[in-house]
mmCIF file of C-alpha atoms and ligand atoms in Angstrom:
data_model
loop_
_atom_site.group_PDB
_atom_site.id
_atom_site.type_symbol
_atom_site.label_atom_id
_atom_site.label_comp_id
_atom_site.label_asym_id
_atom_site.label_seq_id
_atom_site.Cartn_x
_atom_site.Cartn_y
_atom_site.Cartn_z
ATOM 1 C CA MET U 1 12.998 -40.216 -8.442
ATOM 2 C CA LEU U 2 14.646 -37.774 -6.096
ATOM 3 C CA ALA U 3 15.746 -38.571 -2.540
ATOM 4 C CA LEU U 4 16.248 -35.728 -0.087
ATOM 5 C CA GLN U 5 18.134 -36.438 3.100
ATOM 6 C CA SER U 6 16.472 -34.940 6.212
ATOM 7 C CA PRO U 7 14.905 -31.827 4.681
ATOM 8 C CA LEU U 8 14.144 -29.114 7.261
ATOM 9 C CA ASP U 9 11.693 -26.242 7.475
ATOM 10 C CA MET U 10 13.435 -23.539 9.496
ATOM 11 C CA HIS U 11 10.322 -21.336 10.073
ATOM 12 C CA LEU U 12 6.927 -22.886 10.689
ATOM 13 C CA HIS U 13 3.645 -21.967 12.388
ATOM 14 C CA LEU U 14 1.766 -24.999 13.695
ATOM 15 C CA ARG U 15 -0.821 -23.238 15.922
ATOM 16 C CA GLU U 16 -2.721 -25.267 18.549
ATOM 17 C CA GLN U 17 -5.629 -27.624 19.071
ATOM 18 C CA GLU U 18 -7.642 -28.561 15.948
ATOM 19 C CA MET U 19 -5.439 -26.507 13.648
ATOM 20 C CA LEU U 20 -2.320 -28.193 15.030
ATOM 21 C CA GLN U 21 -3.907 -31.607 14.487
ATOM 22 C CA LEU U 22 -4.728 -30.661 10.899
ATOM 23 C CA VAL U 23 -1.420 -29.110 9.826
ATOM 24 C CA ALA U 24 1.317 -30.881 11.817
ATOM 25 C CA PRO U 25 1.059 -34.193 9.903
ATOM 26 C CA LEU U 26 1.412 -32.304 6.614
ATOM 27 C CA SER U 27 4.772 -30.878 7.706
ATOM 28 C CA ALA U 28 5.863 -34.165 9.285
ATOM 29 C CA ARG U 29 5.259 -35.908 5.984
ATOM 30 C CA SER U 30 7.704 -33.614 4.151
ATOM 31 C CA PHE U 31 10.312 -32.672 6.692
ATOM 32 C CA ALA U 32 12.575 -34.266 9.290
ATOM 33 C CA GLY U 33 12.109 -31.277 11.558
ATOM 34 C CA ALA U 34 11.073 -27.653 11.708
ATOM 35 C CA VAL U 35 11.692 -24.499 13.717
ATOM 36 C CA ILE U 36 8.412 -23.859 15.510
ATOM 37 C CA MET U 37 7.231 -20.285 15.906
ATOM 38 C CA PRO U 38 6.047 -19.192 19.375
ATOM 39 C CA ASN U 39 3.328 -16.655 18.417
ATOM 40 C CA LEU U 40 0.403 -18.536 19.923
ATOM 41 C CA VAL U 41 -2.567 -16.644 21.371
ATOM 42 C CA GLN U 42 -0.649 -16.925 24.647
ATOM 43 C CA PRO U 43 2.953 -16.533 23.448
ATOM 44 C CA VAL U 44 5.337 -19.389 24.249
ATOM 45 C CA ASN U 45 7.505 -17.410 26.654
ATOM 46 C CA SER U 46 8.234 -19.787 29.521
ATOM 47 C CA ARG U 47 9.753 -23.228 29.869
ATOM 48 C CA ASP U 48 6.426 -24.660 31.043
ATOM 49 C CA ARG U 49 4.544 -23.436 27.989
ATOM 50 C CA LEU U 50 7.323 -24.644 25.751
ATOM 51 C CA VAL U 51 7.337 -28.147 27.186
ATOM 52 C CA SER U 52 3.579 -28.582 26.918
ATOM 53 C CA TYR U 53 3.524 -27.131 23.380
ATOM 54 C CA ARG U 54 6.291 -29.456 22.263
ATOM 55 C CA ARG U 55 4.414 -32.414 23.723
ATOM 56 C CA ALA U 56 1.263 -31.436 21.794
ATOM 57 C CA ILE U 57 3.257 -31.137 18.557
ATOM 58 C CA VAL U 58 4.954 -34.492 18.908
ATOM 59 C CA SER U 59 1.617 -36.138 19.624
ATOM 60 C CA ALA U 60 -0.008 -34.439 16.589
ATOM 61 C CA CYS U 61 2.728 -35.745 14.273
ATOM 62 C CA GLY U 62 1.896 -39.389 15.000
ATOM 63 C CA THR U 63 4.524 -41.893 13.941
ATOM 64 C CA ASP U 64 6.360 -39.729 11.407
ATOM 65 C CA THR U 65 9.915 -38.788 12.388
ATOM 66 C CA PHE U 66 9.755 -35.048 12.974
ATOM 67 C CA ILE U 67 11.771 -32.949 15.423
ATOM 68 C CA PRO U 68 10.155 -29.706 16.580
ATOM 69 C CA TYR U 69 13.023 -27.262 17.118
ATOM 70 C CA MET U 70 11.358 -25.006 19.664
ATOM 71 C CA THR U 71 11.677 -21.239 20.038
ATOM 72 C CA LEU U 72 10.714 -18.922 22.867
ATOM 73 C CA PHE U 73 8.979 -15.600 22.298
ATOM 74 C CA PHE U 74 11.390 -12.733 23.026
ATOM 75 C CA ARG U 75 10.938 -10.796 26.264
ATOM 76 C CA GLU U 76 13.389 -9.773 28.964
ATOM 77 C CA TYR U 77 14.854 -13.025 30.242
ATOM 78 C CA THR U 78 17.187 -13.545 33.184
ATOM 79 C CA ARG U 79 20.350 -15.584 32.930
ATOM 80 C CA GLU U 80 18.729 -18.270 35.116
ATOM 81 C CA GLU U 81 15.714 -18.544 32.844
ATOM 82 C CA LEU U 82 17.892 -18.837 29.775
ATOM 83 C CA LEU U 83 20.213 -21.372 31.357
ATOM 84 C CA ALA U 84 17.214 -23.486 32.359
ATOM 85 C CA VAL U 85 15.770 -23.517 28.856
ATOM 86 C CA ARG U 86 18.923 -23.504 26.735
ATOM 87 C CA GLN U 87 18.868 -27.242 25.960
ATOM 88 C CA ASP U 88 15.205 -27.121 24.944
ATOM 89 C CA ILE U 89 15.350 -24.375 22.328
ATOM 90 C CA ILE U 90 17.018 -23.621 19.038
ATOM 91 C CA GLY U 91 16.648 -19.882 19.549
ATOM 92 C CA ILE U 92 14.576 -16.938 20.709
ATOM 93 C CA LYS U 93 12.140 -15.290 18.294
ATOM 94 C CA LEU U 94 11.842 -11.536 18.352
ATOM 95 C CA TYR U 95 8.812 -9.735 16.929
ATOM 96 C CA PRO U 96 8.395 -5.971 16.821
ATOM 97 C CA ALA U 97 5.146 -5.303 18.729
ATOM 98 C CA GLY U 98 2.022 -5.530 16.580
ATOM 99 C CA ILE U 99 3.843 -6.087 13.272
ATOM 100 C CA THR U 100 2.145 -9.379 12.401
ATOM 101 C CA THR U 101 -0.241 -12.096 13.631
ATOM 102 C CA GLN U 102 -0.244 -12.420 17.451
ATOM 103 C CA SER U 103 2.774 -10.202 18.049
ATOM 104 C CA ASP U 104 1.295 -7.686 20.512
ATOM 105 C CA ALA U 105 3.668 -8.880 23.225
ATOM 106 C CA GLY U 106 6.634 -8.060 20.989
ATOM 107 C CA VAL U 107 9.339 -5.424 21.370
ATOM 108 C CA ARG U 108 8.258 -1.765 21.486
ATOM 109 C CA ASP U 109 11.600 -0.160 22.194
ATOM 110 C CA PHE U 110 14.702 -1.595 20.590
ATOM 111 C CA ASP U 111 16.933 0.467 22.867
ATOM 112 C CA SER U 112 15.683 -1.577 25.817
ATOM 113 C CA ILE U 113 16.677 -5.072 24.700
ATOM 114 C CA ALA U 114 20.469 -4.963 25.020
ATOM 115 C CA ALA U 115 20.682 -6.817 28.346
ATOM 116 C CA THR U 116 18.785 -9.868 27.101
ATOM 117 C CA VAL U 117 20.486 -9.819 23.686
ATOM 118 C CA SER U 118 23.864 -9.724 25.396
ATOM 119 C CA LEU U 119 22.905 -12.827 27.414
ATOM 120 C CA LEU U 120 21.923 -14.592 24.202
ATOM 121 C CA GLU U 121 25.327 -13.782 22.758
ATOM 122 C CA GLU U 122 27.108 -15.000 25.868
ATOM 123 C CA LEU U 123 25.060 -18.214 26.112
ATOM 124 C CA ASP U 124 25.304 -18.761 22.339
ATOM 125 C CA ILE U 125 21.529 -18.824 21.790
ATOM 126 C CA PRO U 126 20.550 -17.717 18.266
ATOM 127 C CA LEU U 127 18.224 -14.733 17.872
ATOM 128 C CA LEU U 128 15.547 -15.117 15.189
ATOM 129 C CA VAL U 129 14.025 -11.847 14.050
ATOM 130 C CA HIS U 130 10.906 -10.735 12.229
ATOM 131 C CA GLY U 131 12.612 -7.760 10.630
ATOM 132 C CA GLU U 132 10.044 -5.128 9.730
ATOM 133 C CA SER U 133 9.675 -1.507 10.834
ATOM 134 C CA SER U 134 6.251 0.111 11.157
ATOM 135 C CA GLY U 135 6.887 2.326 8.120
ATOM 136 C CA PHE U 136 5.436 2.169 4.613
ATOM 137 C CA VAL U 137 4.644 -1.458 3.920
ATOM 138 C CA MET U 138 6.988 -1.890 0.943
ATOM 139 C CA ASP U 139 9.890 -0.255 2.846
ATOM 140 C CA ARG U 140 9.527 -2.010 6.203
ATOM 141 C CA GLU U 141 12.137 -4.687 5.701
ATOM 142 C CA THR U 142 14.709 -2.265 4.304
ATOM 143 C CA GLU U 143 14.094 0.224 7.127
ATOM 144 C CA PHE U 144 14.672 -2.552 9.631
ATOM 145 C CA LEU U 145 18.168 -3.236 8.274
ATOM 146 C CA GLN U 146 19.509 -0.582 10.630
ATOM 147 C CA VAL U 147 18.277 -2.654 13.586
ATOM 148 C CA TYR U 148 19.910 -5.753 12.124
ATOM 149 C CA ALA U 149 23.132 -3.787 11.661
ATOM 150 C CA LYS U 150 23.150 -2.863 15.357
ATOM 151 C CA LEU U 151 22.378 -6.409 16.475
ATOM 152 C CA ALA U 152 24.991 -8.035 14.268
ATOM 153 C CA GLY U 153 27.560 -5.286 14.769
ATOM 154 C CA ASN U 154 27.218 -4.697 18.530
ATOM 155 C CA PHE U 155 26.998 -8.418 19.308
ATOM 156 C CA PRO U 156 29.522 -9.953 16.913
ATOM 157 C CA LYS U 157 29.315 -13.442 18.402
ATOM 158 C CA LEU U 158 25.511 -13.502 18.400
ATOM 159 C CA ARG U 159 24.014 -15.667 15.672
ATOM 160 C CA VAL U 160 21.193 -13.672 14.065
ATOM 161 C CA VAL U 161 18.581 -15.048 11.676
ATOM 162 C CA MET U 162 16.782 -12.628 9.390
ATOM 163 C CA GLU U 163 13.457 -14.419 9.009
ATOM 164 C CA HIS U 164 11.612 -14.664 5.687
ATOM 165 C CA ILE U 165 13.659 -12.087 3.758
ATOM 166 C CA SER U 166 11.817 -10.594 0.812
ATOM 167 C CA THR U 167 14.150 -8.035 -0.751
ATOM 168 C CA ALA U 168 17.364 -7.772 -2.740
ATOM 169 C CA ALA U 169 18.543 -5.227 -0.142
ATOM 170 C CA SER U 170 18.334 -7.833 2.641
ATOM 171 C CA LEU U 171 20.405 -10.186 0.553
ATOM 172 C CA GLU U 172 23.109 -7.570 0.026
ATOM 173 C CA PHE U 173 23.050 -6.753 3.744
ATOM 174 C CA LEU U 174 23.388 -10.386 4.774
ATOM 175 C CA GLU U 175 26.557 -10.860 2.804
ATOM 176 C CA ARG U 176 28.371 -8.271 4.918
ATOM 177 C CA TYR U 177 28.053 -10.314 8.137
ATOM 178 C CA ASN U 178 29.298 -13.793 8.912
ATOM 179 C CA ASN U 179 27.209 -14.089 12.099
ATOM 180 C CA VAL U 180 23.972 -13.615 10.148
ATOM 181 C CA ALA U 181 21.867 -16.067 8.123
ATOM 182 C CA ALA U 182 18.388 -15.776 6.647
ATOM 183 C CA THR U 183 15.373 -17.919 5.927
ATOM 184 C CA VAL U 184 13.616 -17.689 2.572
ATOM 185 C CA THR U 185 10.042 -18.877 1.989
ATOM 186 C CA LEU U 186 8.679 -20.622 -1.065
ATOM 187 C CA HIS U 187 6.160 -17.858 -1.681
ATOM 188 C CA HIS U 188 8.784 -15.109 -1.737
ATOM 189 C CA LEU U 189 10.584 -17.099 -4.435
ATOM 190 C CA LEU U 190 7.425 -17.192 -6.554
ATOM 191 C CA LEU U 191 5.338 -14.077 -5.918
ATOM 192 C CA THR U 192 5.473 -10.334 -6.374
ATOM 193 C CA LEU U 193 3.033 -7.694 -5.143
ATOM 194 C CA ASP U 194 1.297 -7.989 -8.516
ATOM 195 C CA ASP U 195 0.199 -11.517 -7.684
ATOM 196 C CA VAL U 196 -1.307 -10.307 -4.409
ATOM 197 C CA ALA U 197 -2.980 -7.064 -5.430
ATOM 198 C CA GLY U 198 -2.353 -6.429 -9.142
ATOM 199 C CA GLY U 199 -5.667 -7.886 -10.273
ATOM 200 C CA LEU U 200 -8.500 -9.153 -8.117
ATOM 201 C CA LEU U 201 -7.252 -9.082 -4.533
ATOM 202 C CA GLN U 202 -5.890 -12.487 -3.469
ATOM 203 C CA PRO U 203 -6.314 -12.822 0.296
ATOM 204 C CA HIS U 204 -4.616 -16.226 0.364
ATOM 205 C CA LEU U 205 -1.418 -14.621 -0.960
ATOM 206 C CA PHE U 206 -1.433 -11.914 1.702
ATOM 207 C CA CYS U 207 1.369 -12.356 4.203
ATOM 208 C CA LYS U 208 3.968 -10.479 6.214
ATOM 209 C CA PRO U 209 6.337 -9.423 4.843
ATOM 210 C CA ILE U 210 4.285 -8.634 1.751
ATOM 211 C CA ALA U 211 5.666 -9.960 -1.565
ATOM 212 C CA LYS U 212 7.801 -7.267 -3.204
ATOM 213 C CA THR U 213 9.029 -6.389 -6.718
ATOM 214 C CA PRO U 214 10.091 -8.694 -9.563
ATOM 215 C CA ARG U 215 13.673 -7.561 -8.978
ATOM 216 C CA ASP U 216 13.506 -8.626 -5.328
ATOM 217 C CA ARG U 217 11.959 -11.985 -6.126
ATOM 218 C CA ASP U 218 14.467 -12.692 -8.889
ATOM 219 C CA ALA U 219 17.423 -11.793 -6.671
ATOM 220 C CA LEU U 220 16.217 -14.191 -3.957
ATOM 221 C CA ARG U 221 15.528 -16.896 -6.493
ATOM 222 C CA GLN U 222 18.916 -16.589 -8.126
ATOM 223 C CA ALA U 223 20.674 -16.663 -4.754
ATOM 224 C CA VAL U 224 18.996 -19.859 -3.534
ATOM 225 C CA LEU U 225 19.326 -21.592 -6.897
ATOM 226 C CA GLN U 226 23.038 -20.867 -6.807
ATOM 227 C CA GLY U 227 23.333 -22.430 -3.357
ATOM 228 C CA HIS U 228 23.943 -19.263 -1.345
ATOM 229 C CA PRO U 229 25.519 -20.527 1.912
ATOM 230 C CA GLN U 230 23.660 -18.129 4.248
ATOM 231 C CA LEU U 231 20.150 -18.954 3.030
ATOM 232 C CA MET U 232 18.003 -21.644 4.658
ATOM 233 C CA PHE U 233 14.570 -22.783 3.656
ATOM 234 C CA GLY U 234 11.836 -21.645 6.059
ATOM 235 C CA SER U 235 8.320 -22.012 4.707
ATOM 236 C CA ASP U 236 6.635 -19.551 7.093
ATOM 237 C CA SER U 237 3.609 -21.746 6.480
ATOM 238 C CA ALA U 238 1.020 -19.856 8.535
ATOM 239 C CA PRO U 239 -2.463 -21.372 8.404
ATOM 240 C CA HIS U 240 -5.557 -19.313 9.083
ATOM 241 C CA PRO U 241 -9.096 -20.666 8.686
ATOM 242 C CA ARG U 242 -10.842 -19.452 5.536
ATOM 243 C CA HIS U 243 -13.212 -17.238 7.503
ATOM 244 C CA ALA U 244 -10.195 -15.270 8.799
ATOM 245 C CA LYS U 245 -8.775 -14.861 5.263
ATOM 246 C CA GLU U 246 -11.902 -14.407 3.132
ATOM 247 C CA CYS U 247 -13.349 -11.479 5.042
ATOM 248 C CA CYS U 248 -13.057 -7.816 5.793
ATOM 249 C CA GLY U 249 -9.656 -7.547 7.522
ATOM 250 C CA CYS U 250 -7.792 -10.542 6.110
ATOM 251 C CA ALA U 251 -5.231 -12.177 8.430
ATOM 252 C CA ALA U 252 -1.634 -12.326 7.160
ATOM 253 C CA GLY U 253 -0.215 -15.743 6.407
ATOM 254 C CA ILE U 254 0.109 -18.296 3.590
ATOM 255 C CA PHE U 255 -0.445 -21.985 4.277
ATOM 256 C CA SER U 256 2.243 -23.671 2.211
ATOM 257 C CA ALA U 257 3.116 -26.787 4.243
ATOM 258 C CA PRO U 258 1.501 -29.370 1.923
ATOM 259 C CA VAL U 259 3.081 -27.978 -1.260
ATOM 260 C CA ALA U 260 6.406 -26.615 -0.024
ATOM 261 C CA LEU U 261 8.694 -29.522 -0.812
ATOM 262 C CA PRO U 262 7.164 -30.659 -4.135
ATOM 263 C CA MET U 263 7.074 -27.070 -5.393
ATOM 264 C CA LEU U 264 10.666 -26.417 -4.323
ATOM 265 C CA VAL U 265 11.739 -29.485 -6.285
ATOM 266 C CA GLN U 266 9.811 -28.209 -9.300
ATOM 267 C CA LEU U 267 11.458 -24.794 -9.033
ATOM 268 C CA PHE U 268 15.008 -26.109 -8.632
ATOM 269 C CA ASP U 269 14.531 -28.823 -11.253
ATOM 270 C CA GLY U 270 13.036 -26.362 -13.751
ATOM 271 C CA ALA U 271 16.106 -24.149 -13.361
ATOM 272 C CA GLY U 272 18.479 -27.120 -13.717
ATOM 273 C CA CYS U 273 19.751 -26.542 -10.160
ATOM 274 C CA LEU U 274 18.534 -29.632 -8.303
ATOM 275 C CA GLU U 275 21.942 -30.150 -6.714
ATOM 276 C CA ALA U 276 21.539 -26.871 -4.776
ATOM 277 C CA LEU U 277 18.266 -27.984 -3.177
ATOM 278 C CA GLN U 278 19.763 -30.259 -0.519
ATOM 279 C CA THR U 279 22.006 -27.411 0.623
ATOM 280 C CA PHE U 280 19.029 -25.064 0.843
ATOM 281 C CA VAL U 281 16.743 -27.462 2.729
ATOM 282 C CA THR U 282 19.331 -29.079 5.007
ATOM 283 C CA GLY U 283 23.022 -28.249 4.683
ATOM 284 C CA ASN U 284 22.996 -24.530 5.407
ATOM 285 C CA ALA U 285 20.700 -24.907 8.433
ATOM 286 C CA VAL U 286 22.741 -27.759 9.891
ATOM 287 C CA ARG U 287 25.901 -25.688 9.642
ATOM 288 C CA PHE U 288 24.506 -22.422 10.978
ATOM 289 C CA TYR U 289 22.453 -23.866 13.841
ATOM 290 C CA ARG U 290 24.910 -26.707 14.542
ATOM 291 C CA ILE U 291 22.125 -29.271 14.693
ATOM 292 C CA LYS U 292 22.098 -32.928 13.795
ATOM 293 C CA PRO U 293 18.666 -33.692 12.362
ATOM 294 C CA PRO U 294 17.294 -37.223 12.495
ATOM 295 C CA GLU U 295 17.939 -39.468 9.506
ATOM 296 C CA LYS U 296 14.904 -39.312 7.256
ATOM 297 C CA MET U 297 14.894 -39.912 3.547
ATOM 298 C CA VAL U 298 12.065 -38.137 1.722
ATOM 299 C CA GLN U 299 11.481 -39.396 -1.801
ATOM 300 C CA LEU U 300 9.700 -37.535 -4.571
ATOM 301 C CA ARG U 301 8.920 -38.613 -8.108
ATOM 302 C CA GLN U 302 8.065 -36.794 -11.280
ATOM 303 C CA LYS U 303 4.331 -37.491 -11.322
ATOM 304 C CA SER U 304 1.812 -34.690 -11.424
ATOM 305 C CA TRP U 305 -0.964 -34.101 -8.906
ATOM 306 C CA ARG U 306 -3.521 -31.404 -8.283
ATOM 307 C CA VAL U 307 -3.287 -29.449 -5.036
ATOM 308 C CA PRO U 308 -6.570 -29.764 -3.094
ATOM 309 C CA GLU U 309 -8.765 -26.660 -2.861
ATOM 310 C CA VAL U 310 -8.869 -27.004 0.911
ATOM 311 C CA TYR U 311 -7.389 -28.952 3.778
ATOM 312 C CA GLY U 312 -10.121 -28.921 6.396
ATOM 313 C CA THR U 313 -10.803 -25.260 7.150
ATOM 314 C CA VAL U 314 -7.715 -23.937 5.358
ATOM 315 C CA ARG U 315 -7.002 -23.081 1.730
ATOM 316 C CA PRO U 316 -3.448 -24.016 0.770
ATOM 317 C CA PHE U 317 -0.957 -22.088 -1.330
ATOM 318 C CA LEU U 318 -1.258 -23.131 -5.014
ATOM 319 C CA ALA U 319 -4.758 -24.552 -4.398
ATOM 320 C CA GLY U 320 -6.167 -26.245 -7.494
ATOM 321 C CA GLN U 321 -2.869 -26.033 -9.390
ATOM 322 C CA GLU U 322 -1.110 -28.972 -10.935
ATOM 323 C CA LEU U 323 2.362 -29.676 -9.540
ATOM 324 C CA GLN U 324 4.845 -31.849 -11.386
ATOM 325 C CA TRP U 325 6.487 -33.628 -8.440
ATOM 326 C CA SER U 326 4.743 -35.692 -5.788
ATOM 327 C CA PHE U 327 5.798 -37.774 -2.804
ATOM 328 C CA ALA U 328 6.819 -41.277 -3.788
ATOM 329 C CA ASP U 329 4.200 -42.790 -1.469
ATOM 330 C CA GLN U 330 1.419 -40.415 -2.519
ATOM 331 C CA ASP U 331 -1.864 -41.679 -4.020
ATOM 332 C CA ASN U 332 -2.331 -39.245 -6.882
HETATM 333 C C1 NCD K 401 2.483 -15.279 10.429
HETATM 334 C C2 NCD K 401 1.327 -15.869 11.232
HETATM 335 O O1 NCD K 401 0.204 -15.902 10.719
HETATM 336 O O2 NCD K 401 1.556 -16.312 12.372
HETATM 337 N N1 NCD K 401 1.941 -14.528 9.327
HETATM 338 C C3 NCD K 401 2.601 -14.176 8.194
HETATM 339 O O3 NCD K 401 2.021 -13.452 7.383
HETATM 340 N N2 NCD K 401 3.793 -14.617 7.909
HETATM 341 C C4 NCD K 401 3.353 -14.477 11.331
HETATM 342 C C5 NCD K 401 4.643 -14.044 10.694
HETATM 343 O O4 NCD K 401 5.572 -14.849 10.536
HETATM 344 O O5 NCD K 401 4.747 -12.861 10.351
HETATM 345 ZN ZN1 ZN K 402 6.238 -16.627 10.469
#
């Protein structure tokens, strides 16, 4: 038996309507809270949208204790707007325009964002960043490091989160700044580009940023297993219906919510590093974001189960595979 105290998912896509109803309970079962991404069809970029989205999430989670830590989609904000919303958000999420799912309203010109970024620094609102350039797909994250360097260097009091890092270079970069932290997904700890495109193409493993080299994966894995203090778990669970994945023009995103916690336990346990897991799923996030998550004990036991082939319209990460750890209250 393993008891985790208030595990958190610091990067999560819950979508809306039927998809929200389907996926929110699966995150609420595993986690005490999650950072909710704002890239809806209509981006969450006003207090009104944020409040109604949060209400829909809470209602979709039913009776499970689960705090949605809300984010606003980056645009130019005034001081008044930010002051009005400060208590309702954990941060602002910046997407480069067009880089990933529903990011068309993102930033086109990084020279134009200084005024808003400076307000975030002054008001102590963290900036969460999807850090990819529009260059060659395997180099995008590394090319973006120069933008991170400007953000972290020019705004030394701004807390910056490098979302879903996928390279050894990002890890090395991170260690040079004490105002920067990063989220790491489960899939970037497990996959390389070979798993996605080395044999038959695997649309359900296609995501942004794309999985990289074995060296990158192993560097990330080693860092989290050793309890790296700047790394927080963020699943980036990003459900798309099968028809949007199994088609010509596959959407980017891996739906990992139902398997994230059991598979993390399996990974850390297999490496003999279980004591580092609590730090990765709670401690580092609590310290960096200065949050106090609700008390919620999540218990897992060493009993195998087979991951379903589908949840409703969505195929999960590790579908059909046998995992060694399950939730203590799970009917296997
Ligand atoms: C995410 C999505 O589908 O919203 N997709 C993904 O591949 N990770 C967006 C994102 O975080 O890039
Ligand atoms: Zn994401």
